[in-house]
Each structure stands twice: as C-alpha cells, then as structure tokens.
Amino acid sequence: GKMGEVVKNKQVLFKDYATGVPKESDLCIGESTIALKLPQGSNGILVKNLYLSCDPFMQFLMRKTEGHGVFSSYKPGAPITGNGVAKVLESNHPKFKKGDCVWGTTSWEEYAVLEKPDALFKIEHTDVPLSYYTGILGMAGVTAYAGFYEVCHAKEGERVFVSAASGAVGQLVGQFAKLRGCYVVGSAGSKEKVELLKTKFGFDDAFNYKEEHDFAAALKRCFPEGIDVYFENVGGKMLDAVIVNMRLHGRIAVCGMISQYNLSEPEGVKNLMLLIDKRITMRGFVNFDYYPQYNKFLDTILPPIREGKITYVEDIAKGIESVPAALVGLFRGRNVGKQVVVLAHE
C-alpha cells in the first residue's frame, strides 16, 4: 500500500496462559487496521513482515513464568512476538533506512511498528534466500555455530552425537561436524527424518528414538567406541543413556531439553556420577551471548552455503492463518526441518 494509507492488519493473538503442551486454541488470528506511517515522535521503524520463525523457546512465553530468566511471557489479548524477517517501510532510527531487510524479534502481524529496533540485524547478503535468516543465518545458525565451535570444540576424527538432529539446529550441527571430519550420528522421531539425516545431511548413522526400547543399547550400537561430543537438545532418558556411552574427557553442550519442557516434574538423571570417572564437561549456553560474533559466524557459514556444501531443509507454511498449526506442530515434532511461515516474499 501507499505510505500513510490505512490498511487491514492480521495479527496472531495470544489468548491466555495454559499448562502443558501449547494448543492451537491458545492462539487466534485477529484483524486490526494500521496506518502505514510511523506514529508522531516515534524513534522506531515500520515494517512489513515477510517470514516468521517458529521456534521451540516460544512455548515458554505461552506460560505464566515467574521470570524464566531470559524471557518475559506473552500478554493475553496482544500479538505474540518471535523471530522473523521483515522489510523496512519507514524508519526514524539511524541504523535502518526504507527498503532495508532486517531479521530478529518482531511482532507477529502483517505490519508492525517496532519501537526498539536496536537488537535487529540488517540483512547485508541477499544472494541467499531471505527465509534463511529465520534459521540457518539467524538464531538457529548462531546456536549451532556457538554450540559446536565455541562450546564442544570437536576435533577431527571425534565421535559426535546430536539429538533432535533434523531440527533447525541439529541439521546444522551434524553438517558442521562432517565438515570438521568427525563421525556423526543423530536421533530423530520418524522414519522420514532418519532417512533425511542419512541421505540429505550426510550423517554417518541415525536412529528413530521412538522405535528404540533401550537408548543406551542404541547408542552402543552406533558408537561401539563411545561418544566424544554430545550436542544436547533433548535431556531426560537420552541424556542418561549418553553419559553411560561417553568417552574419557567427553563434552556435552547443552542447547535444549525438549523432552522436559512440558512435564510438571522434570525426570531425574541417574548417571551423573560418571561425570567424575570419565572427566566429562557438561556446559549450557545461550545463543544471544554469541550475537556479538555474528559477522564472524557469517564469514564461517556463508562460503559453504554458497558452495552447496551445507544442505538446509525448511518446512514452509503459507499465510498468517497457518501460524497456530505450524507453531503448535513444532512441539509435537510434526515439522520436517526448520518451521517457517511465509507472509509475503517482498
């Protein structure tokens, strides 16, 4: 539309806090109107959202949290926020100008006024798909990069295990490991995902955890000599089984624990004593601690993407109406690869 024009603006609204796994009915699509110009006195930017990024951490924002450390909960009746890629229509902020594309936290509606755009990244490289900035060149990419290169310090020839391996982060960690000359195995929750790991992402082996009655035995089968590095996305019983199969001086980078997110009581981990015998290091990390290294990250990851050495799979839903199903599907493992919602291509 023309600048200043009043247009319809569909929004993803948060209904109310709930416990357990989020449901589609926790969200609804609303419609308001917006004038395509910045409000008087605003120092922000007006954007048109192009791509939205469905991410596991969003389930924490749908709960009433007693200050969950790094996040603040959604407000009932208001649009939700999350990662996205957007085009700047108007800017009163020195970092951005009209026509720029940006990625980072945006309000989930077709058009949004972002009053604090400081934390957004301007997209400089547009020879790769813009949707990549919801994942491989955005939060998931930085997470995989930080966890693998800065936390795991995997060396050539080491044995690497990745859980939730076909997700946005896992698929990249596995490929980083292969680029470094490691032996890498992944676990995932369907035949289709296991096939993807072996054929498309170049994992040496993979297994469907839903078909394994004994995780420790499955890991022993895949890693007869044990595991040097575990990229942890799952927690619970899988973590316990990994510890038994770790080698001396093994490293565990803790990215997430998706098996625990919706339990009222977290599962216990029984094998922690082995951390002593095996001199295992287990370290948690958060992706935004590494955002200051974003340009170093791009220098590392853009060349192999351009050369076709890194494969990246997206699961794309179309239209803002598809957000509730796409986001909730993520928590049940319905997506294959990185879950993205396309609102507009430009």
mmCIF file of C-alpha atoms in Angstrom:
data_model
loop_
_atom_site.group_PDB
_atom_site.id
_atom_site.type_symbol
_atom_site.label_atom_id
_atom_site.label_comp_id
_atom_site.label_asym_id
_atom_site.label_seq_id
_atom_site.Cartn_x
_atom_site.Cartn_y
_atom_site.Cartn_z
ATOM 1 C CA GLY A 1 0.000 0.000 0.000
ATOM 2 C CA LYS A 2 0.957 3.688 -0.241
ATOM 3 C CA MET A 3 2.636 5.353 2.706
ATOM 4 C CA GLY A 4 0.123 6.805 5.148
ATOM 5 C CA GLU A 5 -2.700 4.617 3.810
ATOM 6 C CA VAL A 6 -4.765 2.750 6.417
ATOM 7 C CA VAL A 7 -4.701 -0.991 5.720
ATOM 8 C CA LYS A 8 -6.044 -4.164 7.334
ATOM 9 C CA ASN A 9 -3.510 -5.888 9.548
ATOM 10 C CA LYS A 10 -3.975 -9.533 10.509
ATOM 11 C CA GLN A 11 -2.349 -10.497 13.808
ATOM 12 C CA VAL A 12 -1.542 -13.666 15.765
ATOM 13 C CA LEU A 13 -3.101 -13.005 19.184
ATOM 14 C CA PHE A 14 -2.323 -14.827 22.406
ATOM 15 C CA LYS A 15 -5.481 -15.956 24.231
ATOM 16 C CA ASP A 16 -4.402 -16.966 27.720
ATOM 17 C CA TYR A 17 -1.827 -18.856 29.771
ATOM 18 C CA ALA A 18 -2.137 -22.619 29.923
ATOM 19 C CA THR A 19 -0.072 -25.509 31.239
ATOM 20 C CA GLY A 20 1.346 -28.483 29.345
ATOM 21 C CA VAL A 21 1.870 -28.619 25.608
ATOM 22 C CA PRO A 22 0.541 -25.485 23.855
ATOM 23 C CA LYS A 23 -2.624 -25.978 21.784
ATOM 24 C CA GLU A 24 -3.787 -24.235 18.620
ATOM 25 C CA SER A 25 -6.671 -22.784 20.623
ATOM 26 C CA ASP A 26 -4.156 -20.837 22.782
ATOM 27 C CA LEU A 27 -3.727 -18.562 19.762
ATOM 28 C CA CYS A 28 -6.164 -16.883 17.399
ATOM 29 C CA ILE A 29 -5.995 -14.732 14.291
ATOM 30 C CA GLY A 30 -7.343 -11.219 14.775
ATOM 31 C CA GLU A 31 -7.551 -8.279 12.447
ATOM 32 C CA SER A 32 -6.969 -4.626 13.175
ATOM 33 C CA THR A 33 -6.047 -1.684 10.976
ATOM 34 C CA ILE A 34 -2.772 0.207 10.779
ATOM 35 C CA ALA A 35 -1.737 3.456 9.138
ATOM 36 C CA LEU A 36 1.355 2.863 7.015
ATOM 37 C CA LYS A 37 3.347 5.583 8.718
ATOM 38 C CA LEU A 38 5.260 5.876 11.976
ATOM 39 C CA PRO A 39 3.395 7.473 14.885
ATOM 40 C CA GLN A 40 4.368 11.056 15.787
ATOM 41 C CA GLY A 41 7.549 11.158 17.860
ATOM 42 C CA SER A 42 8.466 7.502 17.237
ATOM 43 C CA ASN A 43 12.161 6.567 17.025
ATOM 44 C CA GLY A 44 11.309 3.125 15.710
ATOM 45 C CA ILE A 45 10.723 1.508 12.343
ATOM 46 C CA LEU A 46 7.588 0.460 10.460
ATOM 47 C CA VAL A 47 7.984 -2.958 8.850
ATOM 48 C CA LYS A 48 6.136 -5.376 6.625
ATOM 49 C CA ASN A 49 6.782 -8.893 7.948
ATOM 50 C CA LEU A 50 7.842 -11.391 5.265
ATOM 51 C CA TYR A 51 8.810 -14.600 7.108
ATOM 52 C CA LEU A 52 8.073 -15.786 10.651
ATOM 53 C CA SER A 53 10.220 -18.305 12.505
ATOM 54 C CA CYS A 54 8.503 -20.924 14.692
ATOM 55 C CA ASP A 55 10.938 -21.760 17.496
ATOM 56 C CA PRO A 56 10.746 -24.136 20.495
ATOM 57 C CA PHE A 57 11.506 -21.389 23.066
ATOM 58 C CA MET A 58 8.160 -19.754 22.245
ATOM 59 C CA GLN A 59 6.331 -22.320 24.380
ATOM 60 C CA PHE A 60 7.917 -20.762 27.492
ATOM 61 C CA LEU A 61 6.381 -17.409 26.570
ATOM 62 C CA MET A 62 2.923 -19.003 26.466
ATOM 63 C CA ARG A 63 3.171 -19.812 30.182
ATOM 64 C CA LYS A 64 2.912 -17.521 33.115
ATOM 65 C CA THR A 65 6.549 -17.668 34.131
ATOM 66 C CA GLU A 66 7.982 -16.458 37.371
ATOM 67 C CA GLY A 67 10.658 -14.625 35.435
ATOM 68 C CA HIS A 68 12.039 -17.546 33.347
ATOM 69 C CA GLY A 69 15.398 -15.788 33.354
ATOM 70 C CA VAL A 70 15.819 -14.747 29.761
ATOM 71 C CA PHE A 71 12.222 -14.348 28.537
ATOM 72 C CA SER A 72 9.116 -12.408 29.505
ATOM 73 C CA SER A 73 5.699 -14.005 28.905
ATOM 74 C CA TYR A 74 3.194 -13.014 26.226
ATOM 75 C CA LYS A 75 0.303 -10.777 27.216
ATOM 76 C CA PRO A 76 -3.209 -12.212 26.781
ATOM 77 C CA GLY A 77 -5.096 -10.368 24.038
ATOM 78 C CA ALA A 78 -1.928 -8.977 22.449
ATOM 79 C CA PRO A 79 0.001 -10.127 19.358
ATOM 80 C CA ILE A 80 2.761 -12.631 20.099
ATOM 81 C CA THR A 81 6.390 -11.885 19.253
ATOM 82 C CA GLY A 82 9.056 -14.107 17.763
ATOM 83 C CA ASN A 83 11.830 -14.154 15.216
ATOM 84 C CA GLY A 84 11.128 -13.010 11.708
ATOM 85 C CA VAL A 85 12.393 -11.349 8.563
ATOM 86 C CA ALA A 86 10.856 -8.001 7.648
ATOM 87 C CA LYS A 87 11.173 -5.161 5.151
ATOM 88 C CA VAL A 88 11.521 -1.603 6.458
ATOM 89 C CA LEU A 89 8.794 0.690 5.075
ATOM 90 C CA GLU A 90 9.735 3.740 7.133
ATOM 91 C CA SER A 91 12.496 4.444 9.657
ATOM 92 C CA ASN A 92 13.254 7.101 12.253
ATOM 93 C CA HIS A 93 16.176 5.012 13.504
ATOM 94 C CA PRO A 94 19.775 5.726 12.397
ATOM 95 C CA LYS A 95 20.649 2.048 11.862
ATOM 96 C CA PHE A 96 17.938 1.384 9.245
ATOM 97 C CA LYS A 97 16.501 3.016 6.163
ATOM 98 C CA LYS A 98 13.469 2.441 3.961
ATOM 99 C CA GLY A 99 13.943 -0.656 1.805
ATOM 100 C CA ASP A 100 16.319 -2.443 4.195
ATOM 101 C CA CYS A 101 15.545 -6.008 5.175
ATOM 102 C CA VAL A 102 16.062 -6.986 8.807
ATOM 103 C CA TRP A 103 15.882 -10.100 10.995
ATOM 104 C CA GLY A 104 15.262 -10.507 14.700
ATOM 105 C CA THR A 105 12.337 -10.199 17.098
ATOM 106 C CA THR A 106 9.202 -8.827 15.516
ATOM 107 C CA SER A 107 5.537 -8.588 16.430
ATOM 108 C CA TRP A 108 3.605 -11.353 14.662
ATOM 109 C CA GLU A 109 1.293 -9.365 12.421
ATOM 110 C CA GLU A 110 1.399 -8.380 8.777
ATOM 111 C CA TYR A 111 2.675 -4.874 9.539
ATOM 112 C CA ALA A 112 4.339 -3.794 12.756
ATOM 113 C CA VAL A 113 5.797 -0.721 14.384
ATOM 114 C CA LEU A 114 8.961 -1.807 16.220
ATOM 115 C CA GLU A 115 9.864 0.857 18.763
ATOM 116 C CA LYS A 116 13.174 -0.692 19.886
ATOM 117 C CA PRO A 117 14.883 -1.913 16.729
ATOM 118 C CA ASP A 118 18.414 -1.807 18.199
ATOM 119 C CA ALA A 119 18.573 -5.584 18.583
ATOM 120 C CA LEU A 120 17.605 -6.241 14.947
ATOM 121 C CA PHE A 121 20.201 -7.223 12.361
ATOM 122 C CA LYS A 122 20.260 -5.544 8.974
ATOM 123 C CA ILE A 123 20.464 -8.161 6.211
ATOM 124 C CA GLU A 124 23.529 -7.421 4.078
ATOM 125 C CA HIS A 125 23.701 -10.619 1.992
ATOM 126 C CA THR A 126 20.672 -11.105 -0.250
ATOM 127 C CA ASP A 127 22.181 -13.638 -2.695
ATOM 128 C CA VAL A 128 20.816 -16.363 -0.376
ATOM 129 C CA PRO A 129 17.083 -16.865 0.312
ATOM 130 C CA LEU A 130 15.708 -14.280 2.767
ATOM 131 C CA SER A 131 13.902 -17.069 4.630
ATOM 132 C CA TYR A 132 17.341 -18.389 5.674
ATOM 133 C CA TYR A 133 17.530 -15.515 8.179
ATOM 134 C CA THR A 134 14.772 -17.213 10.195
ATOM 135 C CA GLY A 135 17.091 -20.181 10.691
ATOM 136 C CA ILE A 136 20.478 -21.085 9.258
ATOM 137 C CA LEU A 137 21.559 -17.416 9.027
ATOM 138 C CA GLY A 138 19.590 -16.383 12.105
ATOM 139 C CA MET A 139 19.017 -17.719 15.587
ATOM 140 C CA ALA A 140 19.311 -21.452 14.760
ATOM 141 C CA GLY A 141 22.533 -20.928 12.831
ATOM 142 C CA VAL A 142 24.158 -18.896 15.601
ATOM 143 C CA THR A 143 23.028 -21.554 18.120
ATOM 144 C CA ALA A 144 24.521 -24.434 16.114
ATOM 145 C CA TYR A 145 27.708 -22.498 15.452
ATOM 146 C CA ALA A 146 28.191 -21.399 19.072
ATOM 147 C CA GLY A 147 27.410 -24.837 20.473
ATOM 148 C CA PHE A 148 29.570 -26.756 18.042
ATOM 149 C CA TYR A 149 32.576 -24.494 17.551
ATOM 150 C CA GLU A 150 32.729 -22.488 20.785
ATOM 151 C CA VAL A 151 31.364 -24.968 23.355
ATOM 152 C CA CYS A 152 32.074 -28.503 22.031
ATOM 153 C CA HIS A 153 35.487 -27.856 20.469
ATOM 154 C CA ALA A 154 35.140 -31.066 18.453
ATOM 155 C CA LYS A 155 38.326 -32.193 16.752
ATOM 156 C CA GLU A 156 38.827 -34.144 13.537
ATOM 157 C CA GLY A 157 38.052 -37.835 13.925
ATOM 158 C CA GLU A 158 35.978 -37.389 17.083
ATOM 159 C CA ARG A 159 32.625 -39.098 17.533
ATOM 160 C CA VAL A 160 29.666 -36.743 17.758
ATOM 161 C CA PHE A 161 26.056 -37.466 18.733
ATOM 162 C CA VAL A 162 23.219 -34.995 18.039
ATOM 163 C CA SER A 163 19.682 -35.434 19.388
ATOM 164 C CA ALA A 164 16.649 -33.793 17.690
ATOM 165 C CA ALA A 165 19.023 -33.944 14.755
ATOM 166 C CA SER A 166 16.685 -32.998 11.899
ATOM 167 C CA GLY A 167 15.511 -29.788 13.576
ATOM 168 C CA ALA A 168 16.721 -26.337 12.617
ATOM 169 C CA VAL A 169 19.775 -26.527 14.900
ATOM 170 C CA GLY A 170 20.544 -30.259 14.784
ATOM 171 C CA GLN A 171 20.731 -30.483 10.991
ATOM 172 C CA LEU A 172 23.448 -27.798 11.022
ATOM 173 C CA VAL A 173 25.455 -29.244 13.929
ATOM 174 C CA GLY A 174 25.661 -32.576 12.113
ATOM 175 C CA GLN A 175 26.952 -30.906 8.957
ATOM 176 C CA PHE A 176 29.458 -28.755 10.867
ATOM 177 C CA ALA A 177 30.716 -32.000 12.415
ATOM 178 C CA LYS A 178 31.104 -33.611 8.974
ATOM 179 C CA LEU A 179 32.919 -30.521 7.629
ATOM 180 C CA ARG A 180 35.337 -30.922 10.538
ATOM 181 C CA GLY A 181 35.956 -34.593 9.730
ATOM 182 C CA CYS A 182 34.009 -36.117 12.623
ATOM 183 C CA TYR A 183 31.917 -39.290 12.765
ATOM 184 C CA VAL A 184 28.348 -38.142 13.445
ATOM 185 C CA VAL A 185 25.118 -39.897 14.426
ATOM 186 C CA GLY A 186 21.717 -38.298 15.013
ATOM 187 C CA SER A 187 18.441 -39.299 16.626
ATOM 188 C CA ALA A 188 15.036 -38.140 15.391
ATOM 189 C CA GLY A 189 11.388 -39.094 15.818
ATOM 190 C CA SER A 190 10.282 -40.551 12.466
ATOM 191 C CA LYS A 191 11.457 -42.804 9.616
ATOM 192 C CA GLU A 192 11.308 -39.834 7.249
ATOM 193 C CA LYS A 193 13.591 -37.733 9.473
ATOM 194 C CA VAL A 194 16.074 -40.580 9.944
ATOM 195 C CA GLU A 195 16.248 -41.017 6.139
ATOM 196 C CA LEU A 196 16.827 -37.274 5.759
ATOM 197 C CA LEU A 197 19.730 -37.396 8.216
ATOM 198 C CA LYS A 198 21.428 -40.220 6.352
ATOM 199 C CA THR A 199 20.756 -39.146 2.764
ATOM 200 C CA LYS A 200 20.485 -35.361 2.710
ATOM 201 C CA PHE A 201 22.515 -34.208 5.700
ATOM 202 C CA GLY A 202 25.339 -36.734 5.404
ATOM 203 C CA PHE A 203 25.159 -38.186 8.932
ATOM 204 C CA ASP A 204 27.091 -41.444 9.229
ATOM 205 C CA ASP A 205 24.176 -43.088 11.006
ATOM 206 C CA ALA A 206 20.855 -42.215 12.619
ATOM 207 C CA PHE A 207 18.076 -43.871 14.599
ATOM 208 C CA ASN A 208 14.407 -43.291 15.368
ATOM 209 C CA TYR A 209 14.231 -42.924 19.152
ATOM 210 C CA LYS A 210 10.537 -43.898 19.112
ATOM 211 C CA GLU A 211 11.496 -47.375 17.907
ATOM 212 C CA GLU A 212 14.267 -47.943 20.456
ATOM 213 C CA HIS A 213 13.344 -49.556 23.760
ATOM 214 C CA ASP A 214 16.825 -49.089 25.172
ATOM 215 C CA PHE A 215 18.619 -45.845 24.305
ATOM 216 C CA ALA A 216 21.894 -46.991 25.873
ATOM 217 C CA ALA A 217 21.913 -50.076 23.628
ATOM 218 C CA ALA A 218 21.077 -47.990 20.531
ATOM 219 C CA LEU A 219 23.989 -45.656 21.296
ATOM 220 C CA LYS A 220 26.341 -48.579 21.939
ATOM 221 C CA ARG A 221 25.376 -49.959 18.521
ATOM 222 C CA CYS A 222 26.090 -46.622 16.777
ATOM 223 C CA PHE A 223 29.151 -45.780 18.862
ATOM 224 C CA PRO A 224 30.954 -49.047 19.686
ATOM 225 C CA GLU A 225 33.926 -46.984 20.920
ATOM 226 C CA GLY A 226 31.864 -44.365 22.734
ATOM 227 C CA ILE A 227 30.927 -40.698 22.232
ATOM 228 C CA ASP A 228 33.338 -37.738 22.451
ATOM 229 C CA VAL A 229 30.840 -34.923 21.954
ATOM 230 C CA TYR A 230 27.091 -34.802 22.606
ATOM 231 C CA PHE A 231 25.045 -31.868 21.324
ATOM 232 C CA GLU A 232 22.117 -31.974 23.755
ATOM 233 C CA ASN A 233 18.642 -30.937 22.591
ATOM 234 C CA VAL A 234 16.529 -33.499 24.430
ATOM 235 C CA GLY A 235 17.509 -34.296 28.044
ATOM 236 C CA GLY A 236 15.868 -36.945 30.225
ATOM 237 C CA LYS A 237 16.416 -40.592 29.391
ATOM 238 C CA MET A 238 18.510 -39.790 26.328
ATOM 239 C CA LEU A 239 20.995 -37.781 28.386
ATOM 240 C CA ASP A 240 21.241 -40.599 30.921
ATOM 241 C CA ALA A 241 21.998 -43.099 28.150
ATOM 242 C CA VAL A 242 24.582 -40.815 26.560
ATOM 243 C CA ILE A 243 26.525 -40.412 29.821
ATOM 244 C CA VAL A 244 26.941 -44.200 30.041
ATOM 245 C CA ASN A 245 28.347 -44.189 26.494
ATOM 246 C CA MET A 246 30.652 -41.163 26.792
ATOM 247 C CA ARG A 247 34.412 -41.492 26.358
ATOM 248 C CA LEU A 248 37.062 -40.081 28.656
ATOM 249 C CA HIS A 249 37.112 -36.254 28.577
ATOM 250 C CA GLY A 250 33.825 -36.153 26.683
ATOM 251 C CA ARG A 251 31.992 -32.844 26.240
ATOM 252 C CA ILE A 252 28.262 -32.232 26.430
ATOM 253 C CA ALA A 253 26.985 -28.908 25.057
ATOM 254 C CA VAL A 254 23.520 -28.281 26.482
ATOM 255 C CA CYS A 255 21.382 -26.375 23.994
ATOM 256 C CA GLY A 256 17.894 -27.539 24.962
ATOM 257 C CA MET A 257 15.956 -30.305 26.719
ATOM 258 C CA ILE A 258 12.793 -30.647 24.701
ATOM 259 C CA SER A 259 11.701 -33.887 26.426
ATOM 260 C CA GLN A 260 11.375 -31.942 29.691
ATOM 261 C CA TYR A 261 9.599 -28.776 28.576
ATOM 262 C CA ASN A 262 6.047 -29.853 29.276
ATOM 263 C CA LEU A 263 6.495 -32.130 32.277
ATOM 264 C CA SER A 264 5.188 -30.871 35.618
ATOM 265 C CA GLU A 265 8.085 -32.725 37.287
ATOM 266 C CA PRO A 266 11.384 -33.000 35.359
ATOM 267 C CA GLU A 267 12.786 -36.535 35.002
ATOM 268 C CA GLY A 268 15.828 -37.373 37.103
ATOM 269 C CA VAL A 269 19.211 -38.141 35.576
ATOM 270 C CA LYS A 270 20.779 -41.063 37.418
ATOM 271 C CA ASN A 271 24.203 -41.437 35.832
ATOM 272 C CA LEU A 272 25.789 -38.119 36.811
ATOM 273 C CA MET A 273 28.406 -39.879 38.970
ATOM 274 C CA LEU A 274 30.043 -40.969 35.717
ATOM 275 C CA LEU A 275 30.953 -37.333 35.018
ATOM 276 C CA ILE A 276 33.681 -37.841 37.607
ATOM 277 C CA ASP A 277 35.097 -41.156 36.351
ATOM 278 C CA LYS A 278 35.073 -40.012 32.752
ATOM 279 C CA ARG A 279 36.107 -36.368 33.423
ATOM 280 C CA ILE A 280 33.136 -35.193 31.381
ATOM 281 C CA THR A 281 32.458 -31.493 30.848
ATOM 282 C CA MET A 282 28.777 -30.520 30.584
ATOM 283 C CA ARG A 283 28.127 -26.905 29.696
ATOM 284 C CA GLY A 284 24.979 -24.932 28.998
ATOM 285 C CA PHE A 285 24.954 -21.985 26.605
ATOM 286 C CA VAL A 286 22.529 -19.398 25.225
ATOM 287 C CA ASN A 287 22.671 -18.249 21.611
ATOM 288 C CA PHE A 288 22.372 -14.493 22.164
ATOM 289 C CA ASP A 289 25.614 -14.457 24.156
ATOM 290 C CA TYR A 290 27.209 -15.085 20.752
ATOM 291 C CA TYR A 291 25.327 -12.443 18.724
ATOM 292 C CA PRO A 292 28.300 -10.035 19.010
ATOM 293 C CA GLN A 293 30.199 -12.595 16.882
ATOM 294 C CA TYR A 294 27.507 -12.563 14.174
ATOM 295 C CA ASN A 295 29.837 -11.328 11.423
ATOM 296 C CA LYS A 296 32.447 -13.972 12.276
ATOM 297 C CA PHE A 297 29.627 -16.524 12.104
ATOM 298 C CA LEU A 298 28.582 -15.289 8.623
ATOM 299 C CA ASP A 299 32.203 -15.479 7.409
ATOM 300 C CA THR A 300 32.269 -19.130 8.518
ATOM 301 C CA ILE A 301 28.897 -20.243 7.195
ATOM 302 C CA LEU A 302 28.185 -18.252 4.014
ATOM 303 C CA PRO A 303 31.003 -19.770 1.892
ATOM 304 C CA PRO A 304 29.919 -23.405 2.444
ATOM 305 C CA ILE A 305 26.268 -22.425 1.825
ATOM 306 C CA ARG A 306 27.184 -20.721 -1.458
ATOM 307 C CA GLU A 307 29.352 -23.664 -2.488
ATOM 308 C CA GLY A 308 26.490 -26.088 -1.812
ATOM 309 C CA LYS A 309 28.415 -27.829 0.986
ATOM 310 C CA ILE A 310 25.670 -27.225 3.524
ATOM 311 C CA THR A 311 22.151 -28.501 2.944
ATOM 312 C CA TYR A 312 19.306 -26.766 4.723
ATOM 313 C CA VAL A 313 15.732 -28.042 4.847
ATOM 314 C CA GLU A 314 12.779 -25.782 5.603
ATOM 315 C CA ASP A 315 9.196 -26.770 6.375
ATOM 316 C CA ILE A 316 7.228 -23.849 4.952
ATOM 317 C CA ALA A 317 3.635 -22.949 5.825
ATOM 318 C CA LYS A 318 1.854 -20.160 3.942
ATOM 319 C CA GLY A 319 -0.130 -17.234 5.319
ATOM 320 C CA ILE A 320 -0.571 -15.807 8.795
ATOM 321 C CA GLU A 321 -3.637 -18.050 9.336
ATOM 322 C CA SER A 322 -1.316 -21.059 9.334
ATOM 323 C CA VAL A 323 0.711 -19.826 12.343
ATOM 324 C CA PRO A 324 -1.238 -21.573 15.161
ATOM 325 C CA ALA A 325 -0.990 -25.016 13.491
ATOM 326 C CA ALA A 326 2.641 -24.513 12.423
ATOM 327 C CA LEU A 327 3.806 -23.304 15.831
ATOM 328 C CA VAL A 328 1.949 -25.959 17.836
ATOM 329 C CA GLY A 329 3.035 -28.689 15.389
ATOM 330 C CA LEU A 330 6.622 -27.879 16.329
ATOM 331 C CA PHE A 331 6.051 -29.054 19.921
ATOM 332 C CA ARG A 332 4.796 -32.412 18.639
ATOM 333 C CA GLY A 333 7.645 -32.881 16.154
ATOM 334 C CA ARG A 334 5.330 -32.501 13.161
ATOM 335 C CA ASN A 335 7.755 -30.320 11.205
ATOM 336 C CA VAL A 336 10.498 -31.740 8.998
ATOM 337 C CA GLY A 337 13.385 -29.272 9.170
ATOM 338 C CA LYS A 338 13.109 -25.602 10.101
ATOM 339 C CA GLN A 339 9.499 -24.429 10.537
ATOM 340 C CA VAL A 340 8.858 -21.147 8.697
ATOM 341 C CA VAL A 341 5.665 -19.256 7.872
ATOM 342 C CA VAL A 342 5.701 -17.115 4.722
ATOM 343 C CA LEU A 343 3.557 -13.991 4.865
ATOM 344 C CA ALA A 344 4.955 -12.317 1.727
ATOM 345 C CA HIS A 345 8.052 -12.733 -0.420
ATOM 346 C CA GLU A 346 8.735 -8.981 -0.505
#
